[in-house]
mmCIF file of C-alpha atoms and ligand atoms in Angstrom:
data_model
loop_
_atom_site.group_PDB
_atom_site.id
_atom_site.type_symbol
_atom_site.label_atom_id
_atom_site.label_comp_id
_atom_site.label_asym_id
_atom_site.label_seq_id
_atom_site.Cartn_x
_atom_site.Cartn_y
_atom_site.Cartn_z
ATOM 1 C CA UNK A 1 50.267 -9.746 7.216
ATOM 2 C CA UNK A 2 48.076 -10.515 4.184
ATOM 3 C CA UNK A 3 44.512 -10.837 5.276
ATOM 4 C CA UNK A 4 42.732 -14.179 4.537
ATOM 5 C CA UNK A 5 39.530 -14.481 2.657
ATOM 6 C CA UNK A 6 38.714 -18.166 3.091
ATOM 7 C CA UNK A 7 36.460 -19.632 0.419
ATOM 8 C CA UNK A 8 33.493 -21.622 1.126
ATOM 9 C CA UNK A 9 32.273 -22.910 -2.245
ATOM 10 C CA UNK A 10 28.626 -22.587 -3.331
ATOM 11 C CA UNK A 11 26.828 -25.870 -3.259
ATOM 12 C CA UNK A 12 24.299 -24.509 -5.715
ATOM 13 C CA UNK A 13 26.217 -22.753 -8.538
ATOM 14 C CA UNK A 14 24.525 -21.700 -11.858
ATOM 15 C CA UNK A 15 24.573 -24.830 -13.982
ATOM 16 C CA UNK A 16 27.261 -24.843 -16.691
ATOM 17 C CA UNK A 17 24.907 -24.624 -19.658
ATOM 18 C CA UNK A 18 23.034 -21.726 -18.051
ATOM 19 C CA UNK A 19 26.293 -19.899 -17.372
ATOM 20 C CA UNK A 20 27.403 -20.502 -20.924
ATOM 21 C CA UNK A 21 24.238 -19.045 -22.294
ATOM 22 C CA UNK A 22 24.682 -15.986 -20.098
ATOM 23 C CA UNK A 23 28.383 -15.559 -21.149
ATOM 24 C CA UNK A 24 27.322 -15.624 -24.853
ATOM 25 C CA UNK A 25 25.296 -12.364 -24.251
ATOM 26 C CA UNK A 26 25.951 -10.919 -20.769
ATOM 27 C CA UNK A 27 25.001 -7.258 -21.407
ATOM 28 C CA UNK A 28 26.014 -5.179 -18.412
ATOM 29 C CA UNK A 29 25.101 -5.556 -14.656
ATOM 30 C CA UNK A 30 22.263 -8.156 -15.268
ATOM 31 C CA UNK A 31 23.845 -11.508 -14.273
ATOM 32 C CA UNK A 32 25.995 -12.182 -11.223
ATOM 33 C CA UNK A 33 28.469 -15.008 -10.421
ATOM 34 C CA UNK A 34 28.116 -17.745 -7.819
ATOM 35 C CA UNK A 35 30.144 -16.077 -5.142
ATOM 36 C CA UNK A 36 30.848 -12.817 -3.218
ATOM 37 C CA UNK A 37 33.472 -11.582 -0.904
ATOM 38 C CA UNK A 38 32.575 -10.034 2.461
ATOM 39 C CA UNK A 39 34.061 -8.368 5.595
ATOM 40 C CA UNK A 40 32.496 -6.522 8.506
ATOM 41 C CA UNK A 41 33.777 -3.627 10.418
ATOM 42 C CA UNK A 42 32.930 -2.540 14.040
ATOM 43 C CA UNK A 43 34.890 -0.026 16.142
ATOM 44 C CA UNK A 44 36.017 -2.581 18.678
ATOM 45 C CA UNK A 45 36.686 -5.429 16.215
ATOM 46 C CA UNK A 46 38.097 -3.562 13.276
ATOM 47 C CA UNK A 47 37.712 -5.529 10.089
ATOM 48 C CA UNK A 48 36.684 -9.155 10.746
ATOM 49 C CA UNK A 49 34.534 -12.029 9.256
ATOM 50 C CA UNK A 50 36.464 -11.952 6.055
ATOM 51 C CA UNK A 51 35.516 -14.568 3.686
ATOM 52 C CA UNK A 52 34.234 -15.540 0.192
ATOM 53 C CA UNK A 53 30.990 -17.508 0.034
ATOM 54 C CA UNK A 54 27.838 -18.022 -2.011
ATOM 55 C CA UNK A 55 26.179 -14.971 -3.393
ATOM 56 C CA UNK A 56 23.268 -14.215 -1.133
ATOM 57 C CA UNK A 57 20.942 -11.364 -0.179
ATOM 58 C CA UNK A 58 21.636 -9.359 3.041
ATOM 59 C CA UNK A 59 19.420 -9.251 6.041
ATOM 60 C CA UNK A 60 19.175 -5.557 7.103
ATOM 61 C CA UNK A 61 17.256 -4.038 9.844
ATOM 62 C CA UNK A 62 14.814 -1.334 8.291
ATOM 63 C CA UNK A 63 16.720 1.394 10.353
ATOM 64 C CA UNK A 64 20.104 0.394 8.682
ATOM 65 C CA UNK A 65 21.857 3.694 8.286
ATOM 66 C CA UNK A 66 22.606 3.397 4.576
ATOM 67 C CA UNK A 67 18.919 3.244 3.759
ATOM 68 C CA UNK A 68 18.428 6.575 5.271
ATOM 69 C CA UNK A 69 21.562 8.609 5.036
ATOM 70 C CA UNK A 70 23.358 7.032 2.028
ATOM 71 C CA UNK A 71 26.684 6.379 3.810
ATOM 72 C CA UNK A 72 27.919 4.179 0.958
ATOM 73 C CA UNK A 73 30.911 3.899 -1.532
ATOM 74 C CA UNK A 74 31.802 1.679 -4.416
ATOM 75 C CA UNK A 75 34.502 0.847 -6.960
ATOM 76 C CA UNK A 76 34.453 -0.634 -10.467
ATOM 77 C CA UNK A 77 37.245 -2.550 -12.218
ATOM 78 C CA UNK A 78 37.428 -5.555 -14.495
ATOM 79 C CA UNK A 79 39.163 -8.899 -14.890
ATOM 80 C CA UNK A 80 40.343 -9.681 -18.526
ATOM 81 C CA UNK A 81 41.210 -13.086 -19.895
ATOM 82 C CA UNK A 82 44.171 -12.998 -22.201
ATOM 83 C CA UNK A 83 44.508 -15.230 -25.294
ATOM 84 C CA UNK A 84 46.702 -17.824 -23.322
ATOM 85 C CA UNK A 85 43.937 -18.133 -20.825
ATOM 86 C CA UNK A 86 45.513 -16.221 -18.017
ATOM 87 C CA UNK A 87 43.380 -13.649 -16.052
ATOM 88 C CA UNK A 88 44.478 -10.142 -15.174
ATOM 89 C CA UNK A 89 43.324 -6.927 -13.325
ATOM 90 C CA UNK A 90 44.243 -3.477 -14.605
ATOM 91 C CA UNK A 91 45.754 -1.093 -11.983
ATOM 92 C CA UNK A 92 43.714 -2.588 -9.122
ATOM 93 C CA UNK A 93 45.959 -0.701 -6.538
ATOM 94 C CA UNK A 94 44.570 2.545 -8.022
ATOM 95 C CA UNK A 95 41.074 1.428 -7.189
ATOM 96 C CA UNK A 96 42.146 0.301 -3.753
ATOM 97 C CA UNK A 97 43.703 3.697 -2.925
ATOM 98 C CA UNK A 98 40.571 5.575 -4.422
ATOM 99 C CA UNK A 99 38.309 3.466 -2.192
ATOM 100 C CA UNK A 100 40.207 4.437 0.801
ATOM 101 C CA UNK A 101 39.917 8.085 -0.183
ATOM 102 C CA UNK A 102 36.193 7.734 -0.794
ATOM 103 C CA UNK A 103 35.859 6.089 2.548
ATOM 104 C CA UNK A 104 37.570 8.911 4.331
ATOM 105 C CA UNK A 105 35.228 11.541 2.653
ATOM 106 C CA UNK A 106 32.103 9.529 3.678
ATOM 107 C CA UNK A 107 33.410 8.843 7.265
ATOM 108 C CA UNK A 108 33.480 5.205 6.546
ATOM 109 C CA UNK A 109 36.401 2.976 7.883
ATOM 110 C CA UNK A 110 39.352 2.561 5.395
ATOM 111 C CA UNK A 111 39.679 -0.881 4.014
ATOM 112 C CA UNK A 112 43.487 -1.684 3.845
ATOM 113 C CA UNK A 113 44.785 -1.981 0.318
ATOM 114 C CA UNK A 114 45.830 -5.611 0.873
ATOM 115 C CA UNK A 115 42.318 -6.376 1.930
ATOM 116 C CA UNK A 116 40.894 -4.852 -1.262
ATOM 117 C CA UNK A 117 43.374 -6.777 -3.476
ATOM 118 C CA UNK A 118 42.981 -10.016 -1.632
ATOM 119 C CA UNK A 119 39.209 -10.056 -1.701
ATOM 120 C CA UNK A 120 39.071 -8.971 -5.411
ATOM 121 C CA UNK A 121 41.593 -11.601 -6.421
ATOM 122 C CA UNK A 122 39.927 -14.239 -4.289
ATOM 123 C CA UNK A 123 36.584 -13.697 -5.901
ATOM 124 C CA UNK A 124 38.056 -13.720 -9.416
ATOM 125 C CA UNK A 125 39.724 -17.105 -8.457
ATOM 126 C CA UNK A 126 36.449 -18.513 -7.052
ATOM 127 C CA UNK A 127 34.505 -17.471 -10.205
ATOM 128 C CA UNK A 128 37.184 -18.108 -12.730
ATOM 129 C CA UNK A 129 34.597 -19.870 -14.968
ATOM 130 C CA UNK A 130 32.758 -16.561 -15.263
ATOM 131 C CA UNK A 131 35.647 -14.702 -16.773
ATOM 132 C CA UNK A 132 34.722 -14.713 -20.432
ATOM 133 C CA UNK A 133 37.022 -15.935 -23.103
ATOM 134 C CA UNK A 134 38.558 -13.231 -25.215
ATOM 135 C CA UNK A 135 36.676 -12.290 -28.298
ATOM 136 C CA UNK A 136 35.581 -8.672 -28.465
ATOM 137 C CA UNK A 137 35.757 -6.807 -25.279
ATOM 138 C CA UNK A 138 34.266 -9.151 -22.886
ATOM 139 C CA UNK A 139 35.226 -9.096 -19.176
ATOM 140 C CA UNK A 140 34.235 -9.812 -15.685
ATOM 141 C CA UNK A 141 33.128 -6.505 -13.982
ATOM 142 C CA UNK A 142 34.010 -6.370 -10.358
ATOM 143 C CA UNK A 143 32.023 -4.207 -7.945
ATOM 144 C CA UNK A 144 33.673 -3.701 -4.458
ATOM 145 C CA UNK A 145 31.386 -1.634 -2.246
ATOM 146 C CA UNK A 146 30.946 -0.644 1.519
ATOM 147 C CA UNK A 147 27.800 0.557 3.395
ATOM 148 C CA UNK A 148 26.549 1.534 6.856
ATOM 149 C CA UNK A 149 24.712 -1.472 8.125
ATOM 150 C CA UNK A 150 24.138 -0.378 11.748
ATOM 151 C CA UNK A 151 20.528 -0.370 12.943
ATOM 152 C CA UNK A 152 20.398 3.241 14.204
ATOM 153 C CA UNK A 153 18.597 6.434 13.076
ATOM 154 C CA UNK A 154 20.962 9.042 14.708
ATOM 155 C CA UNK A 155 23.147 10.971 12.261
ATOM 156 C CA UNK A 156 26.692 9.988 12.895
ATOM 157 C CA UNK A 157 29.169 7.620 11.206
ATOM 158 C CA UNK A 158 27.809 4.071 11.487
ATOM 159 C CA UNK A 159 29.345 1.736 14.078
ATOM 160 C CA UNK A 160 28.801 -1.272 11.772
ATOM 161 C CA UNK A 161 29.846 -1.363 8.178
ATOM 162 C CA UNK A 162 29.719 -4.140 5.550
ATOM 163 C CA UNK A 163 32.264 -4.450 2.727
ATOM 164 C CA UNK A 164 31.410 -6.777 -0.202
ATOM 165 C CA UNK A 165 32.725 -7.600 -3.701
ATOM 166 C CA UNK A 166 30.269 -8.922 -6.329
ATOM 167 C CA UNK A 167 31.067 -9.763 -9.872
ATOM 168 C CA UNK A 168 29.009 -9.571 -13.258
ATOM 169 C CA UNK A 169 30.236 -10.622 -16.618
ATOM 170 C CA UNK A 170 30.154 -7.802 -19.083
ATOM 171 C CA UNK A 171 29.900 -7.836 -22.974
ATOM 172 C CA UNK A 172 31.341 -5.283 -25.344
ATOM 173 C CA UNK A 173 30.136 -1.731 -24.563
ATOM 174 C CA UNK A 174 29.693 -0.847 -28.175
ATOM 175 C CA UNK A 175 28.311 -4.066 -29.575
ATOM 176 C CA UNK A 176 27.891 -2.739 -33.108
ATOM 177 C CA UNK A 177 31.230 -0.763 -33.427
ATOM 178 C CA UNK A 178 32.355 2.453 -31.621
ATOM 179 C CA UNK A 179 30.076 5.205 -32.446
ATOM 180 C CA UNK A 180 30.100 8.757 -31.040
ATOM 181 C CA UNK A 181 27.632 10.005 -28.475
ATOM 182 C CA UNK A 182 25.853 13.233 -27.906
ATOM 183 C CA UNK A 183 26.120 15.043 -24.460
ATOM 184 C CA UNK A 184 23.540 17.315 -22.855
ATOM 185 C CA UNK A 185 25.129 20.312 -21.243
ATOM 186 C CA UNK A 186 22.900 20.764 -18.270
ATOM 187 C CA UNK A 187 22.348 24.322 -17.037
ATOM 188 C CA UNK A 188 19.841 23.161 -14.466
ATOM 189 C CA UNK A 189 21.690 20.554 -12.523
ATOM 190 C CA UNK A 190 25.307 20.340 -11.260
ATOM 191 C CA UNK A 191 27.080 17.278 -10.019
ATOM 192 C CA UNK A 192 29.287 18.628 -7.280
ATOM 193 C CA UNK A 193 30.215 21.687 -5.385
ATOM 194 C CA UNK A 194 33.514 22.669 -3.785
ATOM 195 C CA UNK A 195 33.736 21.007 -0.419
ATOM 196 C CA UNK A 196 31.170 18.461 -1.527
ATOM 197 C CA UNK A 197 31.397 14.733 -2.422
ATOM 198 C CA UNK A 198 32.336 15.087 -6.131
ATOM 199 C CA UNK A 199 35.727 13.437 -5.810
ATOM 200 C CA UNK A 200 34.326 10.468 -3.892
ATOM 201 C CA UNK A 201 32.772 7.431 -5.602
ATOM 202 C CA UNK A 202 29.644 7.363 -3.576
ATOM 203 C CA UNK A 203 26.079 6.142 -4.410
ATOM 204 C CA UNK A 204 24.660 9.402 -3.479
ATOM 205 C CA UNK A 205 26.314 11.230 -6.339
ATOM 206 C CA UNK A 206 24.559 8.877 -8.779
ATOM 207 C CA UNK A 207 21.157 9.286 -7.043
ATOM 208 C CA UNK A 208 21.573 13.037 -7.660
ATOM 209 C CA UNK A 209 22.501 12.477 -11.254
ATOM 210 C CA UNK A 210 19.411 10.574 -12.364
ATOM 211 C CA UNK A 211 17.230 13.710 -12.838
ATOM 212 C CA UNK A 212 19.910 15.194 -15.044
ATOM 213 C CA UNK A 213 20.118 11.891 -16.945
ATOM 214 C CA UNK A 214 16.341 12.062 -17.660
ATOM 215 C CA UNK A 215 16.752 15.589 -18.889
ATOM 216 C CA UNK A 216 19.457 14.617 -21.239
ATOM 217 C CA UNK A 217 17.329 11.782 -22.677
ATOM 218 C CA UNK A 218 14.356 14.122 -23.076
ATOM 219 C CA UNK A 219 16.547 16.291 -25.337
ATOM 220 C CA UNK A 220 17.648 13.207 -27.343
ATOM 221 C CA UNK A 221 21.133 13.044 -25.757
ATOM 222 C CA UNK A 222 22.972 9.950 -24.492
ATOM 223 C CA UNK A 223 24.489 11.481 -21.389
ATOM 224 C CA UNK A 224 24.984 14.589 -19.351
ATOM 225 C CA UNK A 225 27.951 16.987 -19.313
ATOM 226 C CA UNK A 226 28.085 18.832 -16.020
ATOM 227 C CA UNK A 227 29.485 22.273 -15.646
ATOM 228 C CA UNK A 228 30.890 23.660 -12.293
ATOM 229 C CA UNK A 229 28.511 24.597 -9.524
ATOM 230 C CA UNK A 230 29.562 28.293 -9.304
ATOM 231 C CA UNK A 231 28.270 29.245 -12.595
ATOM 232 C CA UNK A 232 31.685 29.881 -14.140
ATOM 233 C CA UNK A 233 30.956 27.750 -17.145
ATOM 234 C CA UNK A 234 33.859 25.393 -16.765
ATOM 235 C CA UNK A 235 33.697 21.732 -17.821
ATOM 236 C CA UNK A 236 33.487 19.071 -15.089
ATOM 237 C CA UNK A 237 32.820 15.527 -16.261
ATOM 238 C CA UNK A 238 29.904 13.474 -17.619
ATOM 239 C CA UNK A 239 29.015 11.848 -14.256
ATOM 240 C CA UNK A 240 30.257 8.381 -14.976
ATOM 241 C CA UNK A 241 33.199 9.334 -17.246
ATOM 242 C CA UNK A 242 35.985 11.937 -17.333
ATOM 243 C CA UNK A 243 36.230 14.330 -20.307
ATOM 244 C CA UNK A 244 39.191 14.899 -22.529
ATOM 245 C CA UNK A 245 39.679 17.294 -25.497
ATOM 246 C CA UNK A 246 42.268 16.852 -28.277
ATOM 247 C CA UNK A 247 43.453 20.146 -29.899
ATOM 248 C CA UNK A 248 44.835 20.870 -33.339
ATOM 249 C CA UNK A 249 48.147 21.826 -31.805
ATOM 250 C CA UNK A 250 48.576 18.369 -30.169
ATOM 251 C CA UNK A 251 47.369 18.725 -26.565
ATOM 252 C CA UNK A 252 45.330 16.362 -24.589
ATOM 253 C CA UNK A 253 43.350 18.742 -22.333
ATOM 254 C CA UNK A 254 41.245 17.449 -19.396
ATOM 255 C CA UNK A 255 39.648 19.365 -16.412
ATOM 256 C CA UNK A 256 41.825 19.565 -13.345
ATOM 257 C CA UNK A 257 40.931 17.494 -10.261
ATOM 258 C CA UNK A 258 38.974 18.883 -7.275
ATOM 259 C CA UNK A 259 35.294 18.311 -7.663
ATOM 260 C CA UNK A 260 35.563 15.595 -10.320
ATOM 261 C CA UNK A 261 36.094 11.970 -9.796
ATOM 262 C CA UNK A 262 39.781 10.900 -10.238
ATOM 263 C CA UNK A 263 39.362 8.254 -13.012
ATOM 264 C CA UNK A 264 41.870 5.428 -13.521
ATOM 265 C CA UNK A 265 41.084 5.573 -17.149
ATOM 266 C CA UNK A 266 41.630 9.354 -17.195
ATOM 267 C CA UNK A 267 45.073 8.890 -15.509
ATOM 268 C CA UNK A 268 45.924 6.038 -17.978
ATOM 269 C CA UNK A 269 45.088 8.193 -20.979
ATOM 270 C CA UNK A 270 47.104 11.070 -19.595
ATOM 271 C CA UNK A 271 50.117 8.710 -19.107
ATOM 272 C CA UNK A 272 49.816 7.434 -22.668
ATOM 273 C CA UNK A 273 49.241 10.732 -24.423
ATOM 274 C CA UNK A 274 52.855 11.332 -25.398
ATOM 275 C CA UNK A 275 52.934 7.999 -27.305
ATOM 276 C CA UNK A 276 50.221 9.468 -29.495
ATOM 277 C CA UNK A 277 52.103 12.795 -30.024
ATOM 278 C CA UNK A 278 49.898 14.609 -27.532
ATOM 279 C CA UNK A 279 51.003 16.704 -24.624
ATOM 280 C CA UNK A 280 48.764 16.147 -21.580
ATOM 281 C CA UNK A 281 47.340 19.076 -19.801
ATOM 282 C CA UNK A 282 45.208 19.118 -16.732
ATOM 283 C CA UNK A 283 43.567 22.573 -16.162
ATOM 284 C CA UNK A 284 40.379 24.597 -16.182
ATOM 285 C CA UNK A 285 38.541 24.294 -19.522
ATOM 286 C CA UNK A 286 35.512 26.550 -20.283
ATOM 287 C CA UNK A 287 32.423 25.608 -22.250
ATOM 288 C CA UNK A 288 33.188 28.770 -24.397
ATOM 289 C CA UNK A 289 36.574 27.318 -25.197
ATOM 290 C CA UNK A 290 35.008 24.049 -26.210
ATOM 291 C CA UNK A 291 32.363 25.716 -28.316
ATOM 292 C CA UNK A 292 34.618 28.060 -30.077
ATOM 293 C CA UNK A 293 37.220 25.457 -30.548
ATOM 294 C CA UNK A 294 34.798 23.132 -32.070
ATOM 295 C CA UNK A 295 33.646 25.905 -34.403
ATOM 296 C CA UNK A 296 37.154 27.159 -35.554
ATOM 297 C CA UNK A 297 38.696 23.667 -35.600
ATOM 298 C CA UNK A 298 41.181 24.167 -32.788
ATOM 299 C CA UNK A 299 39.331 21.429 -30.808
ATOM 300 C CA UNK A 300 39.467 18.416 -33.070
ATOM 301 C CA UNK A 301 38.228 15.606 -30.876
ATOM 302 C CA UNK A 302 36.424 15.044 -27.576
ATOM 303 C CA UNK A 303 36.012 11.832 -25.627
ATOM 304 C CA UNK A 304 35.130 10.530 -22.256
ATOM 305 C CA UNK A 305 37.238 8.015 -20.268
ATOM 306 C CA UNK A 306 36.052 5.309 -17.741
ATOM 307 C CA UNK A 307 36.337 1.681 -17.004
ATOM 308 C CA UNK A 308 33.062 0.556 -18.339
ATOM 309 C CA UNK A 309 33.394 1.922 -22.037
ATOM 310 C CA UNK A 310 37.113 2.702 -21.813
ATOM 311 C CA UNK A 311 37.148 5.580 -24.232
ATOM 312 C CA UNK A 312 33.831 6.980 -25.753
ATOM 313 C CA UNK A 313 33.950 9.389 -28.681
ATOM 314 C CA UNK A 314 31.802 12.440 -28.022
ATOM 315 C CA UNK A 315 30.808 14.014 -31.367
ATOM 316 C CA UNK A 316 27.928 16.388 -30.495
ATOM 317 C CA UNK A 317 26.853 18.639 -27.710
ATOM 318 C CA UNK A 318 23.406 20.112 -26.978
ATOM 319 C CA UNK A 319 22.317 22.681 -24.437
ATOM 320 C CA UNK A 320 19.554 25.267 -23.843
ATOM 321 C CA UNK A 321 19.124 26.862 -27.149
ATOM 322 C CA UNK A 322 22.357 25.662 -28.931
ATOM 323 C CA UNK A 323 24.015 22.665 -30.239
ATOM 324 C CA UNK A 324 27.409 22.035 -31.938
ATOM 325 C CA UNK A 325 29.340 19.204 -33.532
ATOM 326 C CA UNK A 326 32.972 18.274 -32.893
ATOM 327 C CA UNK A 327 35.165 17.737 -36.015
ATOM 328 C CA UNK A 328 33.193 16.016 -38.733
ATOM 329 C CA UNK A 329 30.749 14.372 -36.323
ATOM 330 C CA UNK A 330 32.633 11.037 -36.416
ATOM 331 C CA UNK A 331 34.987 9.433 -33.790
ATOM 332 C CA UNK A 332 38.276 11.091 -34.019
ATOM 333 C CA UNK A 333 41.494 9.182 -35.091
ATOM 334 C CA UNK A 334 43.375 9.900 -31.799
ATOM 335 C CA UNK A 335 40.298 8.764 -29.769
ATOM 336 C CA UNK A 336 40.020 5.573 -31.675
ATOM 337 C CA UNK A 337 43.808 4.879 -31.375
ATOM 338 C CA UNK A 338 43.957 5.626 -27.693
ATOM 339 C CA UNK A 339 40.896 3.401 -27.045
ATOM 340 C CA UNK A 340 42.461 0.500 -29.109
ATOM 341 C CA UNK A 341 45.791 0.933 -27.272
ATOM 342 C CA UNK A 342 44.228 0.859 -23.830
ATOM 343 C CA UNK A 343 42.371 -2.374 -24.748
ATOM 344 C CA UNK A 344 45.437 -3.871 -26.232
ATOM 345 C CA UNK A 345 47.278 -3.364 -23.021
ATOM 346 C CA UNK A 346 44.452 -4.806 -20.964
ATOM 347 C CA UNK A 347 44.039 -7.820 -23.051
ATOM 348 C CA UNK A 348 47.740 -8.560 -23.257
ATOM 349 C CA UNK A 349 48.171 -7.537 -26.990
ATOM 350 C CA UNK A 350 50.422 -4.642 -26.326
ATOM 351 C CA UNK A 351 53.479 -4.373 -24.107
ATOM 352 C CA UNK A 352 52.638 -3.245 -20.553
ATOM 353 C CA UNK A 353 55.481 -0.614 -20.246
ATOM 354 C CA UNK A 354 53.939 1.007 -17.060
ATOM 355 C CA UNK A 355 53.535 -2.287 -15.024
ATOM 356 C CA UNK A 356 49.778 -1.665 -14.865
ATOM 357 C CA UNK A 357 48.676 -5.363 -15.322
ATOM 358 C CA UNK A 358 48.202 -7.541 -12.276
ATOM 359 C CA UNK A 359 48.043 -11.336 -12.882
ATOM 360 C CA UNK A 360 45.529 -13.346 -10.886
ATOM 361 C CA UNK A 361 45.349 -16.704 -12.681
HETATM 362 C C1 LIG B 1 33.954 5.751 -11.723
HETATM 363 C C2 LIG B 1 33.810 7.132 -12.361
HETATM 364 C C3 LIG B 1 34.609 7.642 -13.284
HETATM 365 C C4 LIG B 1 35.550 6.804 -14.111
HETATM 366 O O1 LIG B 1 36.569 6.392 -13.311
HETATM 367 P P1 LIG B 1 37.380 5.039 -13.826
HETATM 368 O O2 LIG B 1 38.330 4.827 -12.747
HETATM 369 O O3 LIG B 1 38.107 5.531 -15.068
HETATM 370 O O4 LIG B 1 36.473 4.001 -14.102
HETATM 371 C C5 LIG B 1 34.286 8.948 -13.701
HETATM 372 N N1 LIG B 1 33.318 9.766 -13.088
HETATM 373 C C6 LIG B 1 32.673 9.221 -12.094
HETATM 374 C C7 LIG B 1 31.614 10.089 -11.409
HETATM 375 C C8 LIG B 1 32.892 7.939 -11.609
HETATM 376 O O5 LIG B 1 32.080 7.489 -10.602
#
């Protein structure tokens, strides 16, 4: 049975003129739509109190478990408006499945896939006016999340959990054209260890990443590249995006799953690789291989993949006492072409041969 998220419309929506001003320059994560979806879980009642209503603050007891023990997970996906006015999601089932995997790891109740899809679609319908018209790369960013709301300080899985979806209009990630970024190779911080939470999309991973992000900025870098926690010098990911290398012999190499987050964009790029004359390869990649490959030209391009920026060219790396450039320091041609193609599929300008697009309106 398809779960029902009944809509109770906001009586106090953002006035149209204000909404239009926001949509003209939304930035990222700064403005929110008029509504939110919510459901509550308890051991006896299962998932209940489903609905879509006005966006509003929560009332939480100061002992709510999430505030102390960070039992929380989230997702991130976008709604895209096509030139004909229709509105689509990109591979939302993949986000729903990953949300369930993250829930299992954090001992949270699994949200059924149909609940995830119905709530996300319902919110997009309720806030259709907030889905930007196509121009550059504008979209409506959707943030499903789940947290332990039970008032209790004991350490055990919470007996009351809240699920919500909120939405925030997003402008183009690279407002002034796609430029390459520099990553800081942290030898001080790691992101995830074997047996840890690296493969779960949980808030705690992000809390732990902020000190590394500050370290990267202090070294004039845009973001962090994490190595494995065992000191083996193998590449993991950048903490919000997965990493891919393009080699001169036509391979698209990306670190294998395990302690990294299984990105939908990563999977998308692997599936599209052959269309760009590249053989996808998921395996262990060492920093030494990247450094020597960048030096001798066998690694021609590096990019990061994630929903927010789609594909980000990485042109430079810095670490303790060294730095090196990839290729000629400009975004690579395969990187740019893959980025364009993923966007073309998402905005309905290229054929969706994999059945990834999911129409909402
Ligand atoms: C969300 C996320 C990614 C990218 O995943 P997408 O599904 O492609 O957006 C990569 N790394 C981490 C740590 C993430 O949380």
